[in-house]
């Protein structure tokens, strides 16, 4: 016989000692699914039969069971469970985690239990124990469902136990295998004409019967509609709406979840005592004109509706009143109640209506949640959720969301069909929270950030703590902080000559990833700078909630210059943007640039003085003197040939080291001597530009340079086709000329910018640094053969993974800003970039 148990169930085995529960559990369930009371006694006392530790054993068992149920895993409790009290604790545990409790009773004869216990040397229970268990079991058989078990399976005798087969059934709300595309439709409330019009706008073809009534609809591209509930009440044609929706559901072209109005209608149709209000009277009157057969069909349809659906691999949840993440895919009375009614604060507003708990304000789930129930003027996103009830029956609109496109489609109500108790109000896109308000809970602890281009990125608690120190003490005001640049990985290690990096590996790496068209950009030796510049002083208060003209910050979010110099630099950039005509061309009043600011000494003077210059000075003073002493010793016949050669080589290396870092240092006075090389336009009002090729970004930079050539530096570049050997050779020669003339090297990027190659998301760029520049990074003597051999063992995998994760987070921050999401949503990504920077990666890479 088949025993059906729902997925995510808590399975409670019930039977006297010796009834075969453990054998049954191990036959039908994985060892990790079974929690045995005997095993837990052994854990706490080293003796599985020590009844004196039962309390501690069951406490530990319940704890582990709770962890499993919280994770949504089938959990089997193997204990006698013949008494009501321990069963009640397990039912309460299931309810706490919103899973269904299932009882499987092994009702085998007393003689069988006695025989089996006698065959086990570790069981010295007397017959009275079995008799007591059997008596308690018989008293329990009739009350298990009343105790709260949703399913009860009773196996009588050994043959039924031996022939039983467990079948795990997915919950009715589990449609994760249904991936869409979907059109989720808000509360219809009897507005049949508007529903037909909306379906037409969405591209559905409506099927009509001989009387011309709409009885179904289908989409030529196979899309499916999903109704969020409240199809009925208040409007002019509840039967017509139901006829159409029921036909679509029966035809498989639609899904529907239950609304609170459907639940109340079912009770009314069954003659239950209900308060006939909020439009129910209209539905009952309209249905009264239909046939008894039709009313029975309506009752069955509405009664059969589930409270919520989990769709598209768990990435989409549809529930009438919305649903917090902890309830997704679960089944309990509490889950159903929330899905149908939401939650209230216990207060009422000035209209006498309950004040609903703003669950969407606190929502941080990974799934998109679409719902209705609380009418509002327009559909707006709130933390990954959207209310689609735009008050059609009250004279508003009937709204749908195309998924996964996230496109809102609405039709206007034909008239006001029902006067609302409370006037429709625009939604609060920030859930009652000021959009610029940040909270410590937004960033502390372990975080999982969803990104559009790279999926989920995890930030560990200790990483968040390190970032919090920097952000809270040193960073610019977070209202300015829209983006932090990602780290950049070097090309694969070169193994020939005395070079550690070479373009050959960069070109081959992208080619192997399926990226053919590349753009090589001159790598400026300066400091990474992000510039947010506004058109005029009125922009920042309106767009960012802060006074000022913008900001210039470093890769870690710190201000680049003192305020006066920052203002002067922004004024020059603003003037260039204005003269280049970019404000109107990009339809914006602010722009965010990624740039390199030179000279290196403008920001790193202390680093150069205290680290590089001291090494260079010491080596310049000591090594030539040491070489002279060794030369004199050799002249006296002392064999110091190898040491002398090594010292002279090191002296040359030291001179090359000093020359390398000096190339990137020059004096500045205010902005005199400062050069800015913007290489990417990151964002503007309502827009991001990662879909524009890099040539477009560099063309914008060239236009800025044309207006102010003293400030803006050019970024030389060369296109390379990795499938063309001549083009590859030209790219290598260009790099060699660039580095021979003292340049740092180049960055090799996919020409199209954001690119997915054959193996997923391509790196946004890899750096190929020149032989002499790398002396600054690895030290004066890095080119010595022994050092090169060691350095060529460097591991790049972690650095590349970090670069991709930070790149995804940075673009996600910009996208959220462009979509008008609140600051905490943007800052979640920005903060995560800085947090990842604390990962233990070789900083020289």
PDB file of C-alpha atoms in Angstrom, residues 44-186:
ATOM      1  CA  UNK A  44      23.930  12.320  25.703  1.00  0.00           C
ATOM      2  CA  UNK A  45      24.719   9.243  27.826  1.00  0.00           C
ATOM      3  CA  UNK A  46      26.602   6.680  25.696  1.00  0.00           C
ATOM      4  CA  UNK A  47      23.719   4.255  26.363  1.00  0.00           C
ATOM      5  CA  UNK A  48      20.767   4.166  23.976  1.00  0.00           C
ATOM      6  CA  UNK A  49      18.577   2.437  26.580  1.00  0.00           C
ATOM      7  CA  UNK A  50      19.235   4.873  29.430  1.00  0.00           C
ATOM      8  CA  UNK A  51      15.704   6.135  30.068  1.00  0.00           C
ATOM      9  CA  UNK A  52      16.913   8.549  32.734  1.00  0.00           C
ATOM     10  CA  UNK A  53      18.260  10.916  30.058  1.00  0.00           C
ATOM     11  CA  UNK A  54      15.123  10.911  27.918  1.00  0.00           C
ATOM     12  CA  UNK A  55      14.333  14.550  28.676  1.00  0.00           C
ATOM     13  CA  UNK A  56      17.751  15.728  27.493  1.00  0.00           C
ATOM     14  CA  UNK A  57      17.670  13.365  24.518  1.00  0.00           C
ATOM     15  CA  UNK A  58      14.314  14.668  23.300  1.00  0.00           C
ATOM     16  CA  UNK A  59      15.407  18.261  23.839  1.00  0.00           C
ATOM     17  CA  UNK A  60      18.357  17.636  21.510  1.00  0.00           C
ATOM     18  CA  UNK A  61      16.157  15.742  19.051  1.00  0.00           C
ATOM     19  CA  UNK A  62      13.639  18.577  18.880  1.00  0.00           C
ATOM     20  CA  UNK A  63      16.437  21.085  18.345  1.00  0.00           C
ATOM     21  CA  UNK A  64      17.849  19.194  15.365  1.00  0.00           C
ATOM     22  CA  UNK A  65      14.368  18.547  14.019  1.00  0.00           C
ATOM     23  CA  UNK A  66      13.679  22.281  14.163  1.00  0.00           C
ATOM     24  CA  UNK A  67      16.821  23.048  12.182  1.00  0.00           C
ATOM     25  CA  UNK A  68      15.839  20.536   9.512  1.00  0.00           C
ATOM     26  CA  UNK A  69      12.269  21.798   9.305  1.00  0.00           C
ATOM     27  CA  UNK A  70      13.483  25.366   9.065  1.00  0.00           C
ATOM     28  CA  UNK A  71      15.508  24.275   6.035  1.00  0.00           C
ATOM     29  CA  UNK A  72      12.408  22.641   4.545  1.00  0.00           C
ATOM     30  CA  UNK A  73      13.621  19.040   4.805  1.00  0.00           C
ATOM     31  CA  UNK A  74      11.540  15.939   5.475  1.00  0.00           C
ATOM     32  CA  UNK A  75      12.195  14.879   9.049  1.00  0.00           C
ATOM     33  CA  UNK A  76      11.213  11.551  10.617  1.00  0.00           C
ATOM     34  CA  UNK A  77      10.959  11.127  14.396  1.00  0.00           C
ATOM     35  CA  UNK A  78      11.559   7.520  15.400  1.00  0.00           C
ATOM     36  CA  UNK A  79      10.204   7.127  18.949  1.00  0.00           C
ATOM     37  CA  UNK A  80       7.269   5.302  20.500  1.00  0.00           C
ATOM     38  CA  UNK A  81       5.129   8.485  20.509  1.00  0.00           C
ATOM     39  CA  UNK A  82       2.182   6.518  21.934  1.00  0.00           C
ATOM     40  CA  UNK A  83       1.335   9.218  24.467  1.00  0.00           C
ATOM     41  CA  UNK A  84      -0.464  12.431  23.619  1.00  0.00           C
ATOM     42  CA  UNK A  85       2.006  14.806  25.330  1.00  0.00           C
ATOM     43  CA  UNK A  86       5.119  14.012  23.243  1.00  0.00           C
ATOM     44  CA  UNK A  87       2.994  14.013  20.096  1.00  0.00           C
ATOM     45  CA  UNK A  88       1.632  17.452  20.987  1.00  0.00           C
ATOM     46  CA  UNK A  89       5.190  18.807  21.234  1.00  0.00           C
ATOM     47  CA  UNK A  90       5.973  17.466  17.762  1.00  0.00           C
ATOM     48  CA  UNK A  91       2.783  18.893  16.256  1.00  0.00           C
ATOM     49  CA  UNK A  92       3.661  22.251  17.816  1.00  0.00           C
ATOM     50  CA  UNK A  93       7.159  21.990  16.311  1.00  0.00           C
ATOM     51  CA  UNK A  94       5.678  21.375  12.870  1.00  0.00           C
ATOM     52  CA  UNK A  95       3.349  24.332  13.227  1.00  0.00           C
ATOM     53  CA  UNK A  96       6.199  26.552  14.383  1.00  0.00           C
ATOM     54  CA  UNK A  97       8.010  25.846  11.121  1.00  0.00           C
ATOM     55  CA  UNK A  98       4.862  25.792   8.983  1.00  0.00           C
ATOM     56  CA  UNK A  99       5.147  22.217   7.771  1.00  0.00           C
ATOM     57  CA  UNK A 100       2.558  19.459   7.817  1.00  0.00           C
ATOM     58  CA  UNK A 101       2.714  16.836  10.586  1.00  0.00           C
ATOM     59  CA  UNK A 102       2.065  13.277   9.393  1.00  0.00           C
ATOM     60  CA  UNK A 103       1.482  10.237  11.622  1.00  0.00           C
ATOM     61  CA  UNK A 104       2.447   6.713  10.553  1.00  0.00           C
ATOM     62  CA  UNK A 105       1.132   4.171  13.042  1.00  0.00           C
ATOM     63  CA  UNK A 106       2.620   0.673  13.218  1.00  0.00           C
ATOM     64  CA  UNK A 107      -0.173  -1.302  14.865  1.00  0.00           C
ATOM     65  CA  UNK A 108       1.301  -4.788  15.128  1.00  0.00           C
ATOM     66  CA  UNK A 109       0.199  -7.519  17.572  1.00  0.00           C
ATOM     67  CA  UNK A 110       1.562  -7.595  21.090  1.00  0.00           C
ATOM     68  CA  UNK A 111       3.077 -11.017  20.516  1.00  0.00           C
ATOM     69  CA  UNK A 112       5.171  -9.707  17.653  1.00  0.00           C
ATOM     70  CA  UNK A 113       6.515  -6.869  19.773  1.00  0.00           C
ATOM     71  CA  UNK A 114       7.391  -9.252  22.601  1.00  0.00           C
ATOM     72  CA  UNK A 115       9.153 -11.651  20.238  1.00  0.00           C
ATOM     73  CA  UNK A 116      11.225  -8.921  18.651  1.00  0.00           C
ATOM     74  CA  UNK A 117      12.264  -7.464  21.986  1.00  0.00           C
ATOM     75  CA  UNK A 118      13.279 -10.913  23.171  1.00  0.00           C
ATOM     76  CA  UNK A 119      15.507 -11.305  20.120  1.00  0.00           C
ATOM     77  CA  UNK A 120      17.414  -8.139  20.967  1.00  0.00           C
ATOM     78  CA  UNK A 121      19.931  -8.528  23.806  1.00  0.00           C
ATOM     79  CA  UNK A 122      19.930  -4.781  24.446  1.00  0.00           C
ATOM     80  CA  UNK A 123      16.191  -4.775  25.176  1.00  0.00           C
ATOM     81  CA  UNK A 124      15.349  -6.172  28.618  1.00  0.00           C
ATOM     82  CA  UNK A 125      11.904  -4.533  28.826  1.00  0.00           C
ATOM     83  CA  UNK A 126       9.319  -6.644  30.562  1.00  0.00           C
ATOM     84  CA  UNK A 127       6.020  -7.555  28.885  1.00  0.00           C
ATOM     85  CA  UNK A 128       4.278  -4.871  30.929  1.00  0.00           C
ATOM     86  CA  UNK A 129       6.033  -2.148  28.919  1.00  0.00           C
ATOM     87  CA  UNK A 130       4.672  -3.481  25.644  1.00  0.00           C
ATOM     88  CA  UNK A 131       1.196  -3.865  27.175  1.00  0.00           C
ATOM     89  CA  UNK A 132       1.279  -0.269  28.386  1.00  0.00           C
ATOM     90  CA  UNK A 133       2.391   1.009  24.986  1.00  0.00           C
ATOM     91  CA  UNK A 134      -0.269  -0.998  23.181  1.00  0.00           C
ATOM     92  CA  UNK A 135      -2.992   0.291  25.497  1.00  0.00           C
ATOM     93  CA  UNK A 136      -1.902   3.896  24.976  1.00  0.00           C
ATOM     94  CA  UNK A 137      -1.776   3.312  21.214  1.00  0.00           C
ATOM     95  CA  UNK A 138      -5.341   2.021  21.084  1.00  0.00           C
ATOM     96  CA  UNK A 139      -6.554   5.067  22.999  1.00  0.00           C
ATOM     97  CA  UNK A 140      -4.765   7.329  20.502  1.00  0.00           C
ATOM     98  CA  UNK A 141      -5.950   5.919  17.186  1.00  0.00           C
ATOM     99  CA  UNK A 142      -9.191   7.850  17.113  1.00  0.00           C
ATOM    100  CA  UNK A 143      -7.770  11.223  18.116  1.00  0.00           C
ATOM    101  CA  UNK A 144      -4.689  11.712  15.943  1.00  0.00           C
ATOM    102  CA  UNK A 145      -6.378  13.970  13.411  1.00  0.00           C
ATOM    103  CA  UNK A 146      -7.960  16.030  16.178  1.00  0.00           C
ATOM    104  CA  UNK A 147      -4.494  16.456  17.655  1.00  0.00           C
ATOM    105  CA  UNK A 148      -3.407  18.223  14.470  1.00  0.00           C
ATOM    106  CA  UNK A 149      -1.920  15.525  12.234  1.00  0.00           C
ATOM    107  CA  UNK A 150      -2.848  16.416   8.667  1.00  0.00           C
ATOM    108  CA  UNK A 151      -2.460  12.843   7.456  1.00  0.00           C
ATOM    109  CA  UNK A 152      -2.697   9.638   9.434  1.00  0.00           C
ATOM    110  CA  UNK A 153      -1.603   6.284   8.025  1.00  0.00           C
ATOM    111  CA  UNK A 154      -2.341   3.189  10.147  1.00  0.00           C
ATOM    112  CA  UNK A 155      -0.595  -0.066   9.230  1.00  0.00           C
ATOM    113  CA  UNK A 156      -2.266  -3.102  10.780  1.00  0.00           C
ATOM    114  CA  UNK A 157      -0.089  -6.154  11.177  1.00  0.00           C
ATOM    115  CA  UNK A 158       3.259  -7.215   9.777  1.00  0.00           C
ATOM    116  CA  UNK A 159       2.047  -7.751   6.213  1.00  0.00           C
ATOM    117  CA  UNK A 160       0.804  -4.179   5.822  1.00  0.00           C
ATOM    118  CA  UNK A 161       4.001  -2.823   7.369  1.00  0.00           C
ATOM    119  CA  UNK A 162       6.142  -4.914   5.019  1.00  0.00           C
ATOM    120  CA  UNK A 163       4.159  -3.999   1.895  1.00  0.00           C
ATOM    121  CA  UNK A 164       3.945  -0.266   2.582  1.00  0.00           C
ATOM    122  CA  UNK A 165       5.619   2.159   0.192  1.00  0.00           C
ATOM    123  CA  UNK A 166       6.315   5.826   0.903  1.00  0.00           C
ATOM    124  CA  UNK A 167       5.398   8.321  -1.816  1.00  0.00           C
ATOM    125  CA  UNK A 168       6.559  11.917  -1.328  1.00  0.00           C
ATOM    126  CA  UNK A 169       4.138  14.344  -2.939  1.00  0.00           C
ATOM    127  CA  UNK A 170       5.043  17.966  -3.629  1.00  0.00           C
ATOM    128  CA  UNK A 171       2.819  20.479  -1.900  1.00  0.00           C
ATOM    129  CA  UNK A 172       0.101  21.903  -4.081  1.00  0.00           C
ATOM    130  CA  UNK A 173       1.710  25.310  -3.861  1.00  0.00           C
ATOM    131  CA  UNK A 174       5.035  23.966  -5.152  1.00  0.00           C
ATOM    132  CA  UNK A 175       5.148  24.779  -8.865  1.00  0.00           C
ATOM    133  CA  UNK A 176       8.835  25.564  -9.011  1.00  0.00           C
ATOM    134  CA  UNK A 177       9.059  23.606 -12.246  1.00  0.00           C
ATOM    135  CA  UNK A 178       6.722  26.108 -13.926  1.00  0.00           C
ATOM    136  CA  UNK A 179       9.062  28.746 -15.321  1.00  0.00           C
ATOM    137  CA  UNK A 180       6.649  30.924 -17.289  1.00  0.00           C
ATOM    138  CA  UNK A 181       6.579  33.371 -18.859  1.00  0.00           C
ATOM    139  CA  UNK A 182       3.654  34.604 -16.770  1.00  0.00           C
ATOM    140  CA  UNK A 183       1.255  37.520 -16.723  1.00  0.00           C
ATOM    141  CA  UNK A 184       0.260  38.143 -13.105  1.00  0.00           C
ATOM    142  CA  UNK A 185      -3.085  39.942 -12.873  1.00  0.00           C
ATOM    143  CA  UNK A 186      -4.241  42.012  -9.910  1.00  0.00           C
TER     144      UNK A 186
END
